[in-house]
Every structure is written in C-alpha cells, then in structure tokens.
PDB file of C-alpha atoms in Angstrom:
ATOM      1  CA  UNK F   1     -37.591  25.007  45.280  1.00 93.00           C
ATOM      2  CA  UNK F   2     -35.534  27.928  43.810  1.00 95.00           C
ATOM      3  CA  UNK F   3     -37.679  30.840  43.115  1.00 97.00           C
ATOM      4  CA  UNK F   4     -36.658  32.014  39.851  1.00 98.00           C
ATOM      5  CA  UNK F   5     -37.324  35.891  38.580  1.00 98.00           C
ATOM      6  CA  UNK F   6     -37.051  36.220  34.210  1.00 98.00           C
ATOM      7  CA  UNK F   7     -37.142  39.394  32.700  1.00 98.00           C
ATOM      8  CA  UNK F   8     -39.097  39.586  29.309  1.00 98.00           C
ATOM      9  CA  UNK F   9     -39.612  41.777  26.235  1.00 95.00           C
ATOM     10  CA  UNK F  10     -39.868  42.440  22.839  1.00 94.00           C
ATOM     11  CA  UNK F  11     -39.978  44.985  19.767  1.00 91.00           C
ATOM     12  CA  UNK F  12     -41.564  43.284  17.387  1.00 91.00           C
ATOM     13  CA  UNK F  13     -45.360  41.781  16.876  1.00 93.00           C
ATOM     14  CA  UNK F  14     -44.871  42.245  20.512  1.00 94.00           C
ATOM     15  CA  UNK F  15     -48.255  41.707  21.708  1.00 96.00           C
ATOM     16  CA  UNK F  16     -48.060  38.476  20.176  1.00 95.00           C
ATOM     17  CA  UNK F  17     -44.836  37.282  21.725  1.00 95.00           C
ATOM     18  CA  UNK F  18     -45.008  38.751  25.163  1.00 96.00           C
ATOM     19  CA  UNK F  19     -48.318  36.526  25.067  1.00 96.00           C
ATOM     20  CA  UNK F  20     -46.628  33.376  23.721  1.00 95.00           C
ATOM     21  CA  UNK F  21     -44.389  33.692  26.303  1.00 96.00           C
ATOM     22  CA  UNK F  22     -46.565  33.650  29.087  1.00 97.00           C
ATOM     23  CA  UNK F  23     -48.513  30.885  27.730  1.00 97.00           C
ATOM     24  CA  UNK F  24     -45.025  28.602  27.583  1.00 96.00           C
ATOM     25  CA  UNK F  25     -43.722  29.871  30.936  1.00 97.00           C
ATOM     26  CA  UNK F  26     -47.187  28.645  32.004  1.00 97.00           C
ATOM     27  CA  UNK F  27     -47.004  26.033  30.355  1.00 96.00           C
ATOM     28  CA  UNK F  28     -43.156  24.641  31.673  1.00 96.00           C
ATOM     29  CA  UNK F  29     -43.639  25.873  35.252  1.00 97.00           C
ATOM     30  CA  UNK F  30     -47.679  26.481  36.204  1.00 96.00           C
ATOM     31  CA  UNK F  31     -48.824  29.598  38.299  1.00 95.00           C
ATOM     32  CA  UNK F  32     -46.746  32.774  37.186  1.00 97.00           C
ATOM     33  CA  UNK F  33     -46.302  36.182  39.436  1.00 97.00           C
ATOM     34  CA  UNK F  34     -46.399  39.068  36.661  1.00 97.00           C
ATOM     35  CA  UNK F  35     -45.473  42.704  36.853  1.00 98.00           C
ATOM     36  CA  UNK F  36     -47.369  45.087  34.710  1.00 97.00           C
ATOM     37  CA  UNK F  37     -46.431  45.514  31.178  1.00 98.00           C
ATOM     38  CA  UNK F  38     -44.809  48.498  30.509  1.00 97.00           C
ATOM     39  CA  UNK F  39     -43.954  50.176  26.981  1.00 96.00           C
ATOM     40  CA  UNK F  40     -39.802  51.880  26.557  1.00 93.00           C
ATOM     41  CA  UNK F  41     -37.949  53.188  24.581  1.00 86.00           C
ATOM     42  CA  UNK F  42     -35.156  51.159  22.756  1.00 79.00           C
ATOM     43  CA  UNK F  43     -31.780  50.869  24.923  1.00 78.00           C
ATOM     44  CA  UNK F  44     -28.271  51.015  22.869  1.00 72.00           C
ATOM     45  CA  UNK F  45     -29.783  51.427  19.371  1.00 63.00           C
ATOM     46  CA  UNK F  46     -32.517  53.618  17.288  1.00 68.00           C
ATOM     47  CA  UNK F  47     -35.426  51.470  17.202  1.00 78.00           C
ATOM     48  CA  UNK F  48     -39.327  50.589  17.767  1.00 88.00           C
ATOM     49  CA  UNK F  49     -40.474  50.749  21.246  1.00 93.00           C
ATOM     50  CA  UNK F  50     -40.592  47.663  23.447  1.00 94.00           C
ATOM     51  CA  UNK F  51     -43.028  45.647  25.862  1.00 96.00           C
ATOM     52  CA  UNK F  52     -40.802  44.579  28.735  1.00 97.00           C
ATOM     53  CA  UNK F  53     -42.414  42.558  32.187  1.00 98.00           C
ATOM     54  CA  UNK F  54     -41.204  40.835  34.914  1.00 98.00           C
ATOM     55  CA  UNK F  55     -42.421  37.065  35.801  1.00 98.00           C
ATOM     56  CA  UNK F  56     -41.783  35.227  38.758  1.00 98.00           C
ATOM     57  CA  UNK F  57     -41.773  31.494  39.573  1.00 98.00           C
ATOM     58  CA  UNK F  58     -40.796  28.385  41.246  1.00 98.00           C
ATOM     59  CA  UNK F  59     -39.033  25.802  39.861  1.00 97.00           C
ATOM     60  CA  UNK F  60     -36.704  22.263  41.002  1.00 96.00           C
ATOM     61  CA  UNK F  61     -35.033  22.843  37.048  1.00 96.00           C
ATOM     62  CA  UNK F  62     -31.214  23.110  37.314  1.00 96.00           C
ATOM     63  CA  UNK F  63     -30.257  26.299  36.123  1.00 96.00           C
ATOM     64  CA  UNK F  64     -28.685  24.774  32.898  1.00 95.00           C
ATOM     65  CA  UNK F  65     -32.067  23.591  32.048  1.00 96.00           C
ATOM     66  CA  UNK F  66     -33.422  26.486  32.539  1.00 97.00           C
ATOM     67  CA  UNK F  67     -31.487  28.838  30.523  1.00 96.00           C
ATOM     68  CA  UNK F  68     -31.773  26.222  28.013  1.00 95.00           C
ATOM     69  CA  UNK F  69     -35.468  26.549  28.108  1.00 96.00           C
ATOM     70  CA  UNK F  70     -35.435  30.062  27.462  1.00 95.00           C
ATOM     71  CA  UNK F  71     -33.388  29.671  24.851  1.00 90.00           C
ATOM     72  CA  UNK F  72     -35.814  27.259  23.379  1.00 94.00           C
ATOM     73  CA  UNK F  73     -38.855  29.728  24.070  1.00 95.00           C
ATOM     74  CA  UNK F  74     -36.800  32.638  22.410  1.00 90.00           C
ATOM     75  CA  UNK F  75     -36.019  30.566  18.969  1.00 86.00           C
ATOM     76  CA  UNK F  76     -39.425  29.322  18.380  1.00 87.00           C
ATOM     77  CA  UNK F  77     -40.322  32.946  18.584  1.00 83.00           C
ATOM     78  CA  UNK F  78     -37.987  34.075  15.762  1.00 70.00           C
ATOM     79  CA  UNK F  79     -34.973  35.209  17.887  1.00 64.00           C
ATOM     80  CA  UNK F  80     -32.237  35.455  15.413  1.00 65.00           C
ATOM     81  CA  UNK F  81     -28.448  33.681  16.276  1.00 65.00           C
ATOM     82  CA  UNK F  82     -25.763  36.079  16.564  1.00 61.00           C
ATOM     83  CA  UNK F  83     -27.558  39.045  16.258  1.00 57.00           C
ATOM     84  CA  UNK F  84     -26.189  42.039  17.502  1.00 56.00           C
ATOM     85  CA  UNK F  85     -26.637  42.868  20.854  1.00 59.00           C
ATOM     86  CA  UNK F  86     -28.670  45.721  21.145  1.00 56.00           C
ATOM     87  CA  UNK F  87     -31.347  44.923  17.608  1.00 56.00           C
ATOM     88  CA  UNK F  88     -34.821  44.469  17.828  1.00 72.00           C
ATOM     89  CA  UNK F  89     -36.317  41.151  19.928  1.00 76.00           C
ATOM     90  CA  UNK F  90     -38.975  39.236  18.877  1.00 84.00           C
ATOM     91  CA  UNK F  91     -38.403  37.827  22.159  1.00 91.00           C
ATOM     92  CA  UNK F  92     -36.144  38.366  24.546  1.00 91.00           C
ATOM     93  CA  UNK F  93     -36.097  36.118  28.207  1.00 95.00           C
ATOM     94  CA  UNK F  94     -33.288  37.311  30.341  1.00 95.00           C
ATOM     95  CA  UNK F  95     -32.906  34.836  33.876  1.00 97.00           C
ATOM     96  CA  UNK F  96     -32.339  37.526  36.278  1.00 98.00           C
ATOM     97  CA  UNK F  97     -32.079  35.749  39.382  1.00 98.00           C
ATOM     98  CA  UNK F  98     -32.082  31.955  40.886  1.00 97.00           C
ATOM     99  CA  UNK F  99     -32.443  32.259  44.486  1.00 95.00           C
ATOM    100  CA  UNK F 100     -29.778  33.916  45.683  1.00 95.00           C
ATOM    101  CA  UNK F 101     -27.043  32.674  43.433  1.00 96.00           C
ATOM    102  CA  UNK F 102     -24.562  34.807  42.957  1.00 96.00           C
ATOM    103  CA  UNK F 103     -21.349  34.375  40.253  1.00 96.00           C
ATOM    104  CA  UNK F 104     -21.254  33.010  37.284  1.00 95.00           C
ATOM    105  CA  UNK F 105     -23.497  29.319  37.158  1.00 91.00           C
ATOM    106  CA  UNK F 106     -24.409  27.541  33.580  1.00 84.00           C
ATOM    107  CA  UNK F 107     -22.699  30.630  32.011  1.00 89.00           C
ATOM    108  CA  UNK F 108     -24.659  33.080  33.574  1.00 92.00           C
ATOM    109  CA  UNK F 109     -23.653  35.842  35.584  1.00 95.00           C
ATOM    110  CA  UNK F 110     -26.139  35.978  38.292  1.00 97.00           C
ATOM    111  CA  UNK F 111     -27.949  38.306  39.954  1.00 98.00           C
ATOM    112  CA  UNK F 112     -27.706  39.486  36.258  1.00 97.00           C
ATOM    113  CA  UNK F 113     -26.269  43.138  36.156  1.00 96.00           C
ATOM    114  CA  UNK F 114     -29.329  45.178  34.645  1.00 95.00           C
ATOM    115  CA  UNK F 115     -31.721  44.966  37.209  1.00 97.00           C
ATOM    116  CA  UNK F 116     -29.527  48.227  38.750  1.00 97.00           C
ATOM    117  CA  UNK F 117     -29.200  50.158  35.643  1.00 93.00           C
ATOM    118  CA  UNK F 118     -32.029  49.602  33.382  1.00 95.00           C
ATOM    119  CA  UNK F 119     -36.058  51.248  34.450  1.00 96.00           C
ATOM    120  CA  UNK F 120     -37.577  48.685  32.505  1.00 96.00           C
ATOM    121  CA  UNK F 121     -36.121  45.823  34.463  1.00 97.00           C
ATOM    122  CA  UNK F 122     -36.354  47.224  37.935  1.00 98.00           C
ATOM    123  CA  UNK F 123     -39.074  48.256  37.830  1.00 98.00           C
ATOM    124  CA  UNK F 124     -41.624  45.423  37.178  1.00 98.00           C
ATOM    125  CA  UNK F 125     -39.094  43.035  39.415  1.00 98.00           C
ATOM    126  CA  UNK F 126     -40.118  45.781  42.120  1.00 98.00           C
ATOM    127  CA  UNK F 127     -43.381  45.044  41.687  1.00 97.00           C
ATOM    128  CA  UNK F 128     -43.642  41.494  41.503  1.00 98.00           C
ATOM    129  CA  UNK F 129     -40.835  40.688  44.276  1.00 98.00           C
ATOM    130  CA  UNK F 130     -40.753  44.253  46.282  1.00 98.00           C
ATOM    131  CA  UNK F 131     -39.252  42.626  49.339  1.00 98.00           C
ATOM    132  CA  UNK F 132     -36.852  40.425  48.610  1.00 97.00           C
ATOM    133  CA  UNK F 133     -33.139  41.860  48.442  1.00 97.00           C
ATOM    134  CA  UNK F 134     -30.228  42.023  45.509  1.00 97.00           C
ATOM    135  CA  UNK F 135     -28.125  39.041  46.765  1.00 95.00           C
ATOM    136  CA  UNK F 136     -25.139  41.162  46.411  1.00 96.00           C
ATOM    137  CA  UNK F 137     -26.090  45.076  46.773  1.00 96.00           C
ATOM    138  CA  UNK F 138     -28.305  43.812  49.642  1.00 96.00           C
ATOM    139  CA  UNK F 139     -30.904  46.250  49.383  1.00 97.00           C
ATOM    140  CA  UNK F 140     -34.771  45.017  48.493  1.00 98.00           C
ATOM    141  CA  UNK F 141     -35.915  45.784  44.905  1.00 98.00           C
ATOM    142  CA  UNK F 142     -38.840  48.120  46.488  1.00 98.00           C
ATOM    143  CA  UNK F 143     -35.742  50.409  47.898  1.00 98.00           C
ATOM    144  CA  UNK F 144     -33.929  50.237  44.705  1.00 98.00           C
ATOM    145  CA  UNK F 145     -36.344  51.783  42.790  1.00 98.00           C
ATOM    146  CA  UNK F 146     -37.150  53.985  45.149  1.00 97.00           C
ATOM    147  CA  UNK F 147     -33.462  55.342  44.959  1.00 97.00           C
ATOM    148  CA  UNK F 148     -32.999  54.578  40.908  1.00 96.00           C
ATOM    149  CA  UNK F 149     -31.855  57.540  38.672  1.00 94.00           C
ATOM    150  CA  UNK F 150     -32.067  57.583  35.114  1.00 90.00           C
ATOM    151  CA  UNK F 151     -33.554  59.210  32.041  1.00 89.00           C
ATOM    152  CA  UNK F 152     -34.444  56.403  30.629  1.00 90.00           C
ATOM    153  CA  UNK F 153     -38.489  56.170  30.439  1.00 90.00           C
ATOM    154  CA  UNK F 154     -41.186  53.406  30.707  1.00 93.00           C
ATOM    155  CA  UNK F 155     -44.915  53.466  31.468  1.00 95.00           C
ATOM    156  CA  UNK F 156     -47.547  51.398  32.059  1.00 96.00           C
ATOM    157  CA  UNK F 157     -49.827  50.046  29.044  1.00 96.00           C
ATOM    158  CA  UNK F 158     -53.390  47.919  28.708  1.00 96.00           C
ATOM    159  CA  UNK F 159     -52.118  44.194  28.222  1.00 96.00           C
ATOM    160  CA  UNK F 160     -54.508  41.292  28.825  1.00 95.00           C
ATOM    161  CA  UNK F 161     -53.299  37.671  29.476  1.00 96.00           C
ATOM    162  CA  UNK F 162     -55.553  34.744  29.367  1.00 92.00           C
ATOM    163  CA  UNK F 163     -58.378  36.976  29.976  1.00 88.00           C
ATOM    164  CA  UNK F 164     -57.043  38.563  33.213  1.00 90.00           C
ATOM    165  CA  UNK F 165     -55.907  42.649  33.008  1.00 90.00           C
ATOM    166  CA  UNK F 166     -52.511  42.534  34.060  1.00 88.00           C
ATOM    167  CA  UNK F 167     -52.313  46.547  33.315  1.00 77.00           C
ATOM    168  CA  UNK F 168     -52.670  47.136  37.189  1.00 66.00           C
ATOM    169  CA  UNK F 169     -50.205  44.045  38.030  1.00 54.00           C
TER     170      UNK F 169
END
C-alpha cells in the first residue's frame, strides 16, 4: 500500500481543529505516525500563530480520493473557498507525498515543493519519516533538516491526542 505523508495546521481555534483532524484521519485510515506539534509564526501574511504537524499513513485510496478527502476534512472544518492563499486556516491538510510519486497526479504536484523551504513542514516530516528520501532531491528528510537554512522559527508545544502526549513525538 502507498505510504502517504500529509502535512497539517491551523490558525484558528487550532487546538480544536488540529484535534478534529486527527480524529478523521483516524477515523478514514486507522493507526497514524505523528510528529510533534509545533507552534510558527504566520508565512506570507501578518497573522496569529499556527499549530502545524506531520502525520503519516498507509493507504490502497487512489490519490484522487485522497485529495478529495482532505478536501472534505478541510470544509467541514470551516475552510473558506477561494480564500487567499496565504489567510488564516481553520484547517489546512496539504498531501505532501504518495510513495514516491513524483509530477503532477490528480492535480497535485508531488513531492509537494514546501517540504524544502518551509521549518514547519520539514521538520515534523523529519521526525516522523527521518529515513526515507525526497523522491527527487534524493536526500533523506533527517539530512535535510540537518542542512536546512532559514529564519523562519517553530518550536515544540504541549498537545495531547486521544489521551496520549504527542509533545515528545
């Protein structure tokens, strides 16, 4: 089955969608890896600070299904249509790899470009998955972060799930 890697957040009631989220990825697809949760700064626009994890999983769902899924998961949480791009999130579930696909598949360009440019995506995906290599740079995510330069800031904060701490992953 294709292991699939997602990358969620959110910037507003976030507590209370990060946790919804879990509980449908749960839920759709059973036993979930998870990254810490970690706490950053907005990206691209003046605004509250977001909860952002990484969740892993495997799955026999077509990739259309899948994205169509998240989509699903994001509306019921209050994720506006055409909002701007970089706005606040109720709930934002970004697919940032299937296997090893690489291109553009259901309209989505995969590996998906911000897992080498943005801390708060890297990171927990080199927790959760810190062996398994960028199907196009090559590199495993453990190396990447090892090597990643940026300003941009994230850390760590208490976040319980089902009655498990994931604060230490």
């Amino acid at each position: 089955m294709p292991e699939v890697f997602l990358s969620l957040g959110s910037n507003t009631q976030r507590y209370r969608h990060m946790t919804i989220a879990l509980d449908s990825l749960n839920q759709q697809f059973g036993s979930l890896t998870l990254s810490r949760v970690y706490e950053s700064e907005s990206v691209g626009f003046p605004g509250s600070l977001f909860l952002n994890m990484a969740v892993g999983f495997s799955t026999d769902m077509p990739l259309n299904e899948l994205a169509a899924q998240m989509w699903a998961i994001e509306l019921s949480n209050g994720r506006k249509v055409g909002a701007a791009k970089f706005s606040p999130r109720t709930l934002d579930i970004d697919i940032l790899s299937y296997d090893d696909a690489c291109g553009c598949h259901a309209g989505i360009e995969l590996p998906r470009a911000e897992i080498l440019y943005n801390a708060f995506v890297l990171l927990p995906l080199s927790e959760i998955a810190p062996e398994r290599c960028h199907p196009v740079d090559g590199r495993n995510y453990r190396t990447l972060w090892q090597g990643y330069q940026s300003d941009q800031k994230l850390w760590p904060v208490p976040f319980q799930w089902q009655g498990r701490d994931i604060s230490a992953g």
